[in-house]
């Protein structure tokens, strides 16, 4: 048996056995809300985006790695569905009530559709990445397990000394 105050190299690296991190009590809802706001899903302080749609490799505040995300085209699909559900009923309503010429439709709906899509894409992408982080999807899984173990202050059997 080894003394309790000594840690293996794996424990030091993963943070297992330390006090709970800032991320250990974050719910899925909190993480997604932080993602919508463009903040780190872990601490809520650092920026998630380094450019308009480029996710930062890691949080500048807490150091949580964010490069594991696999958002791909899913945020764009969600934005298309959301904008469609907003714009199509409006187009239908205006057409049935006022019967404007086509140029009015083009002047109204094209800028509105483009503006809504651009306004929604970053918050939706942030929410998707934060959801992946909160659920431990893709490369986020090892970090999630380490956070959960640290929160419970449990050392898994594979980390314990065999002497």
PDB file of C-alpha atoms in Angstrom:
ATOM      1  CA  UNK A   1       0.000   0.000   0.000  1.00  0.00           C
ATOM      2  CA  UNK A   2       1.237   3.445  -0.786  1.00  0.00           C
ATOM      3  CA  UNK A   3       0.731   6.493   1.438  1.00  0.00           C
ATOM      4  CA  UNK A   4      -2.510   8.360   0.699  1.00  0.00           C
ATOM      5  CA  UNK A   5      -0.764  11.668   0.039  1.00  0.00           C
ATOM      6  CA  UNK A   6       1.239  10.251  -2.900  1.00  0.00           C
ATOM      7  CA  UNK A   7      -0.275  10.221  -6.382  1.00  0.00           C
ATOM      8  CA  UNK A   8       0.652   8.251  -9.434  1.00  0.00           C
ATOM      9  CA  UNK A   9       1.724  10.058 -12.585  1.00  0.00           C
ATOM     10  CA  UNK A  10      -1.669   9.308 -14.171  1.00  0.00           C
ATOM     11  CA  UNK A  11      -3.492  10.852 -11.222  1.00  0.00           C
ATOM     12  CA  UNK A  12      -1.362  13.975 -11.461  1.00  0.00           C
ATOM     13  CA  UNK A  13      -2.015  14.246 -15.180  1.00  0.00           C
ATOM     14  CA  UNK A  14      -5.784  13.655 -15.037  1.00  0.00           C
ATOM     15  CA  UNK A  15      -6.465  15.569 -11.843  1.00  0.00           C
ATOM     16  CA  UNK A  16      -8.038  12.520 -10.189  1.00  0.00           C
ATOM     17  CA  UNK A  17      -8.053  12.769  -6.428  1.00  0.00           C
ATOM     18  CA  UNK A  18      -7.945  16.547  -6.348  1.00  0.00           C
ATOM     19  CA  UNK A  19     -10.741  18.807  -5.238  1.00  0.00           C
ATOM     20  CA  UNK A  20     -13.591  19.111  -7.719  1.00  0.00           C
ATOM     21  CA  UNK A  21     -12.843  21.321 -10.688  1.00  0.00           C
ATOM     22  CA  UNK A  22     -14.922  24.291 -11.769  1.00  0.00           C
ATOM     23  CA  UNK A  23     -16.581  21.955 -14.278  1.00  0.00           C
ATOM     24  CA  UNK A  24     -17.617  19.126 -12.006  1.00  0.00           C
ATOM     25  CA  UNK A  25     -21.124  20.371 -11.210  1.00  0.00           C
ATOM     26  CA  UNK A  26     -22.102  21.783 -14.605  1.00  0.00           C
ATOM     27  CA  UNK A  27     -25.440  20.485 -15.871  1.00  0.00           C
ATOM     28  CA  UNK A  28     -26.221  19.926 -19.543  1.00  0.00           C
ATOM     29  CA  UNK A  29     -28.548  22.934 -19.512  1.00  0.00           C
ATOM     30  CA  UNK A  30     -25.895  25.210 -18.003  1.00  0.00           C
ATOM     31  CA  UNK A  31     -23.314  24.032 -20.524  1.00  0.00           C
ATOM     32  CA  UNK A  32     -25.645  24.592 -23.485  1.00  0.00           C
ATOM     33  CA  UNK A  33     -26.615  28.061 -22.234  1.00  0.00           C
ATOM     34  CA  UNK A  34     -22.937  28.941 -21.880  1.00  0.00           C
ATOM     35  CA  UNK A  35     -22.381  27.668 -25.423  1.00  0.00           C
ATOM     36  CA  UNK A  36     -25.232  29.817 -26.757  1.00  0.00           C
ATOM     37  CA  UNK A  37     -23.551  32.812 -25.121  1.00  0.00           C
ATOM     38  CA  UNK A  38     -20.212  31.883 -26.728  1.00  0.00           C
ATOM     39  CA  UNK A  39     -18.569  31.021 -23.413  1.00  0.00           C
ATOM     40  CA  UNK A  40     -16.634  27.976 -22.277  1.00  0.00           C
ATOM     41  CA  UNK A  41     -19.088  25.231 -21.282  1.00  0.00           C
ATOM     42  CA  UNK A  42     -16.850  24.321 -18.346  1.00  0.00           C
ATOM     43  CA  UNK A  43     -16.225  27.607 -16.536  1.00  0.00           C
ATOM     44  CA  UNK A  44     -18.494  30.055 -18.367  1.00  0.00           C
ATOM     45  CA  UNK A  45     -15.751  32.683 -18.394  1.00  0.00           C
ATOM     46  CA  UNK A  46     -13.450  32.024 -21.345  1.00  0.00           C
ATOM     47  CA  UNK A  47     -14.443  32.550 -24.952  1.00  0.00           C
ATOM     48  CA  UNK A  48     -15.492  29.531 -26.972  1.00  0.00           C
ATOM     49  CA  UNK A  49     -14.843  31.161 -30.365  1.00  0.00           C
ATOM     50  CA  UNK A  50     -11.540  32.549 -31.626  1.00  0.00           C
ATOM     51  CA  UNK A  51     -13.254  33.815 -34.822  1.00  0.00           C
ATOM     52  CA  UNK A  52     -16.850  33.980 -36.074  1.00  0.00           C
ATOM     53  CA  UNK A  53     -17.266  30.192 -36.433  1.00  0.00           C
ATOM     54  CA  UNK A  54     -13.841  28.899 -35.336  1.00  0.00           C
ATOM     55  CA  UNK A  55     -13.831  27.166 -31.964  1.00  0.00           C
ATOM     56  CA  UNK A  56     -10.844  27.966 -29.749  1.00  0.00           C
ATOM     57  CA  UNK A  57      -8.512  25.035 -29.095  1.00  0.00           C
ATOM     58  CA  UNK A  58      -8.810  25.546 -25.334  1.00  0.00           C
ATOM     59  CA  UNK A  59     -10.482  27.919 -22.908  1.00  0.00           C
ATOM     60  CA  UNK A  60      -8.353  30.940 -22.073  1.00  0.00           C
ATOM     61  CA  UNK A  61      -9.727  31.027 -18.519  1.00  0.00           C
ATOM     62  CA  UNK A  62      -9.749  27.401 -17.304  1.00  0.00           C
ATOM     63  CA  UNK A  63      -7.706  25.593 -19.977  1.00  0.00           C
ATOM     64  CA  UNK A  64     -10.471  23.107 -20.895  1.00  0.00           C
ATOM     65  CA  UNK A  65      -9.759  21.593 -24.310  1.00  0.00           C
ATOM     66  CA  UNK A  66     -12.464  22.398 -26.850  1.00  0.00           C
ATOM     67  CA  UNK A  67     -10.788  21.179 -30.039  1.00  0.00           C
ATOM     68  CA  UNK A  68     -12.437  17.742 -29.769  1.00  0.00           C
ATOM     69  CA  UNK A  69     -15.765  18.994 -31.098  1.00  0.00           C
ATOM     70  CA  UNK A  70     -17.384  17.487 -34.182  1.00  0.00           C
ATOM     71  CA  UNK A  71     -20.089  20.060 -34.898  1.00  0.00           C
ATOM     72  CA  UNK A  72     -19.594  19.770 -38.692  1.00  0.00           C
ATOM     73  CA  UNK A  73     -22.819  20.663 -40.578  1.00  0.00           C
ATOM     74  CA  UNK A  74     -25.317  20.030 -37.786  1.00  0.00           C
ATOM     75  CA  UNK A  75     -25.493  23.693 -36.624  1.00  0.00           C
ATOM     76  CA  UNK A  76     -26.227  24.796 -40.198  1.00  0.00           C
ATOM     77  CA  UNK A  77     -29.029  22.226 -40.492  1.00  0.00           C
ATOM     78  CA  UNK A  78     -30.540  23.454 -37.236  1.00  0.00           C
ATOM     79  CA  UNK A  79     -30.333  27.079 -38.379  1.00  0.00           C
ATOM     80  CA  UNK A  80     -32.029  26.235 -41.694  1.00  0.00           C
ATOM     81  CA  UNK A  81     -34.890  24.550 -39.835  1.00  0.00           C
ATOM     82  CA  UNK A  82     -35.201  27.409 -37.330  1.00  0.00           C
ATOM     83  CA  UNK A  83     -35.129  30.174 -39.940  1.00  0.00           C
ATOM     84  CA  UNK A  84     -37.559  28.241 -42.124  1.00  0.00           C
ATOM     85  CA  UNK A  85     -40.012  27.920 -39.242  1.00  0.00           C
ATOM     86  CA  UNK A  86     -39.799  31.670 -38.655  1.00  0.00           C
ATOM     87  CA  UNK A  87     -39.806  32.996 -42.232  1.00  0.00           C
ATOM     88  CA  UNK A  88     -42.186  30.623 -44.056  1.00  0.00           C
ATOM     89  CA  UNK A  89     -45.256  31.423 -41.897  1.00  0.00           C
ATOM     90  CA  UNK A  90     -44.494  35.123 -42.293  1.00  0.00           C
ATOM     91  CA  UNK A  91     -44.220  34.809 -46.085  1.00  0.00           C
ATOM     92  CA  UNK A  92     -47.471  32.847 -46.193  1.00  0.00           C
ATOM     93  CA  UNK A  93     -49.255  35.360 -43.987  1.00  0.00           C
ATOM     94  CA  UNK A  94     -48.102  38.388 -45.991  1.00  0.00           C
ATOM     95  CA  UNK A  95     -48.928  36.683 -49.296  1.00  0.00           C
ATOM     96  CA  UNK A  96     -52.436  35.645 -48.257  1.00  0.00           C
ATOM     97  CA  UNK A  97     -53.347  38.971 -46.651  1.00  0.00           C
ATOM     98  CA  UNK A  98     -51.717  41.557 -48.945  1.00  0.00           C
ATOM     99  CA  UNK A  99     -50.765  39.813 -52.230  1.00  0.00           C
ATOM    100  CA  UNK A 100     -47.683  42.010 -52.822  1.00  0.00           C
ATOM    101  CA  UNK A 101     -45.620  41.793 -56.042  1.00  0.00           C
ATOM    102  CA  UNK A 102     -42.587  39.481 -56.155  1.00  0.00           C
ATOM    103  CA  UNK A 103     -40.076  42.315 -55.739  1.00  0.00           C
ATOM    104  CA  UNK A 104     -41.595  43.117 -52.333  1.00  0.00           C
ATOM    105  CA  UNK A 105     -41.158  39.501 -51.276  1.00  0.00           C
ATOM    106  CA  UNK A 106     -37.544  39.571 -52.447  1.00  0.00           C
ATOM    107  CA  UNK A 107     -36.885  42.892 -50.704  1.00  0.00           C
ATOM    108  CA  UNK A 108     -38.396  41.643 -47.445  1.00  0.00           C
ATOM    109  CA  UNK A 109     -37.553  37.986 -47.121  1.00  0.00           C
ATOM    110  CA  UNK A 110     -34.055  37.656 -48.568  1.00  0.00           C
ATOM    111  CA  UNK A 111     -32.427  40.144 -46.152  1.00  0.00           C
ATOM    112  CA  UNK A 112     -34.494  38.827 -43.243  1.00  0.00           C
ATOM    113  CA  UNK A 113     -33.561  35.221 -44.005  1.00  0.00           C
ATOM    114  CA  UNK A 114     -29.871  36.046 -44.400  1.00  0.00           C
ATOM    115  CA  UNK A 115     -29.833  38.191 -41.257  1.00  0.00           C
ATOM    116  CA  UNK A 116     -31.540  35.537 -39.148  1.00  0.00           C
ATOM    117  CA  UNK A 117     -29.201  32.821 -40.412  1.00  0.00           C
ATOM    118  CA  UNK A 118     -26.103  34.889 -39.638  1.00  0.00           C
ATOM    119  CA  UNK A 119     -27.442  35.893 -36.227  1.00  0.00           C
ATOM    120  CA  UNK A 120     -28.275  32.307 -35.232  1.00  0.00           C
ATOM    121  CA  UNK A 121     -25.349  30.285 -36.596  1.00  0.00           C
ATOM    122  CA  UNK A 122     -22.784  31.147 -33.895  1.00  0.00           C
ATOM    123  CA  UNK A 123     -25.085  30.604 -30.883  1.00  0.00           C
ATOM    124  CA  UNK A 124     -26.351  27.341 -32.389  1.00  0.00           C
ATOM    125  CA  UNK A 125     -22.811  26.104 -33.051  1.00  0.00           C
ATOM    126  CA  UNK A 126     -21.831  27.063 -29.502  1.00  0.00           C
ATOM    127  CA  UNK A 127     -24.806  25.114 -28.150  1.00  0.00           C
ATOM    128  CA  UNK A 128     -23.935  22.034 -30.230  1.00  0.00           C
ATOM    129  CA  UNK A 129     -20.293  22.049 -29.087  1.00  0.00           C
ATOM    130  CA  UNK A 130     -21.343  22.612 -25.462  1.00  0.00           C
ATOM    131  CA  UNK A 131     -23.827  19.733 -25.696  1.00  0.00           C
ATOM    132  CA  UNK A 132     -21.074  17.466 -27.022  1.00  0.00           C
ATOM    133  CA  UNK A 133     -18.835  18.601 -24.157  1.00  0.00           C
ATOM    134  CA  UNK A 134     -21.527  18.055 -21.502  1.00  0.00           C
ATOM    135  CA  UNK A 135     -22.400  14.587 -22.801  1.00  0.00           C
ATOM    136  CA  UNK A 136     -18.761  13.545 -23.194  1.00  0.00           C
ATOM    137  CA  UNK A 137     -19.106  12.886 -26.908  1.00  0.00           C
ATOM    138  CA  UNK A 138     -16.151  12.311 -29.229  1.00  0.00           C
ATOM    139  CA  UNK A 139     -12.844  13.337 -27.628  1.00  0.00           C
ATOM    140  CA  UNK A 140     -14.537  15.009 -24.668  1.00  0.00           C
ATOM    141  CA  UNK A 141     -15.180  11.621 -22.964  1.00  0.00           C
ATOM    142  CA  UNK A 142     -11.826  11.214 -21.100  1.00  0.00           C
ATOM    143  CA  UNK A 143     -12.044  14.730 -19.674  1.00  0.00           C
ATOM    144  CA  UNK A 144     -15.634  14.126 -18.575  1.00  0.00           C
ATOM    145  CA  UNK A 145     -14.711  10.906 -16.766  1.00  0.00           C
ATOM    146  CA  UNK A 146     -11.818  12.635 -15.004  1.00  0.00           C
ATOM    147  CA  UNK A 147     -14.147  15.456 -13.875  1.00  0.00           C
ATOM    148  CA  UNK A 148     -16.717  12.988 -12.555  1.00  0.00           C
ATOM    149  CA  UNK A 149     -14.077  11.020 -10.658  1.00  0.00           C
ATOM    150  CA  UNK A 150     -12.583  14.201  -9.236  1.00  0.00           C
ATOM    151  CA  UNK A 151     -16.027  15.344  -8.109  1.00  0.00           C
ATOM    152  CA  UNK A 152     -16.550  12.063  -6.256  1.00  0.00           C
ATOM    153  CA  UNK A 153     -12.899  11.958  -5.173  1.00  0.00           C
ATOM    154  CA  UNK A 154     -12.661   8.357  -6.303  1.00  0.00           C
ATOM    155  CA  UNK A 155      -9.498   6.733  -7.573  1.00  0.00           C
ATOM    156  CA  UNK A 156     -10.380   4.055 -10.134  1.00  0.00           C
ATOM    157  CA  UNK A 157      -8.818   0.594  -9.671  1.00  0.00           C
ATOM    158  CA  UNK A 158      -6.595   1.037 -12.732  1.00  0.00           C
ATOM    159  CA  UNK A 159      -4.938   4.025 -11.014  1.00  0.00           C
ATOM    160  CA  UNK A 160      -4.276   2.306  -7.678  1.00  0.00           C
ATOM    161  CA  UNK A 161      -0.898   0.858  -6.817  1.00  0.00           C
ATOM    162  CA  UNK A 162      -0.707  -2.915  -7.057  1.00  0.00           C
ATOM    163  CA  UNK A 163       1.797  -3.405  -4.221  1.00  0.00           C
TER     164      UNK A 163
END
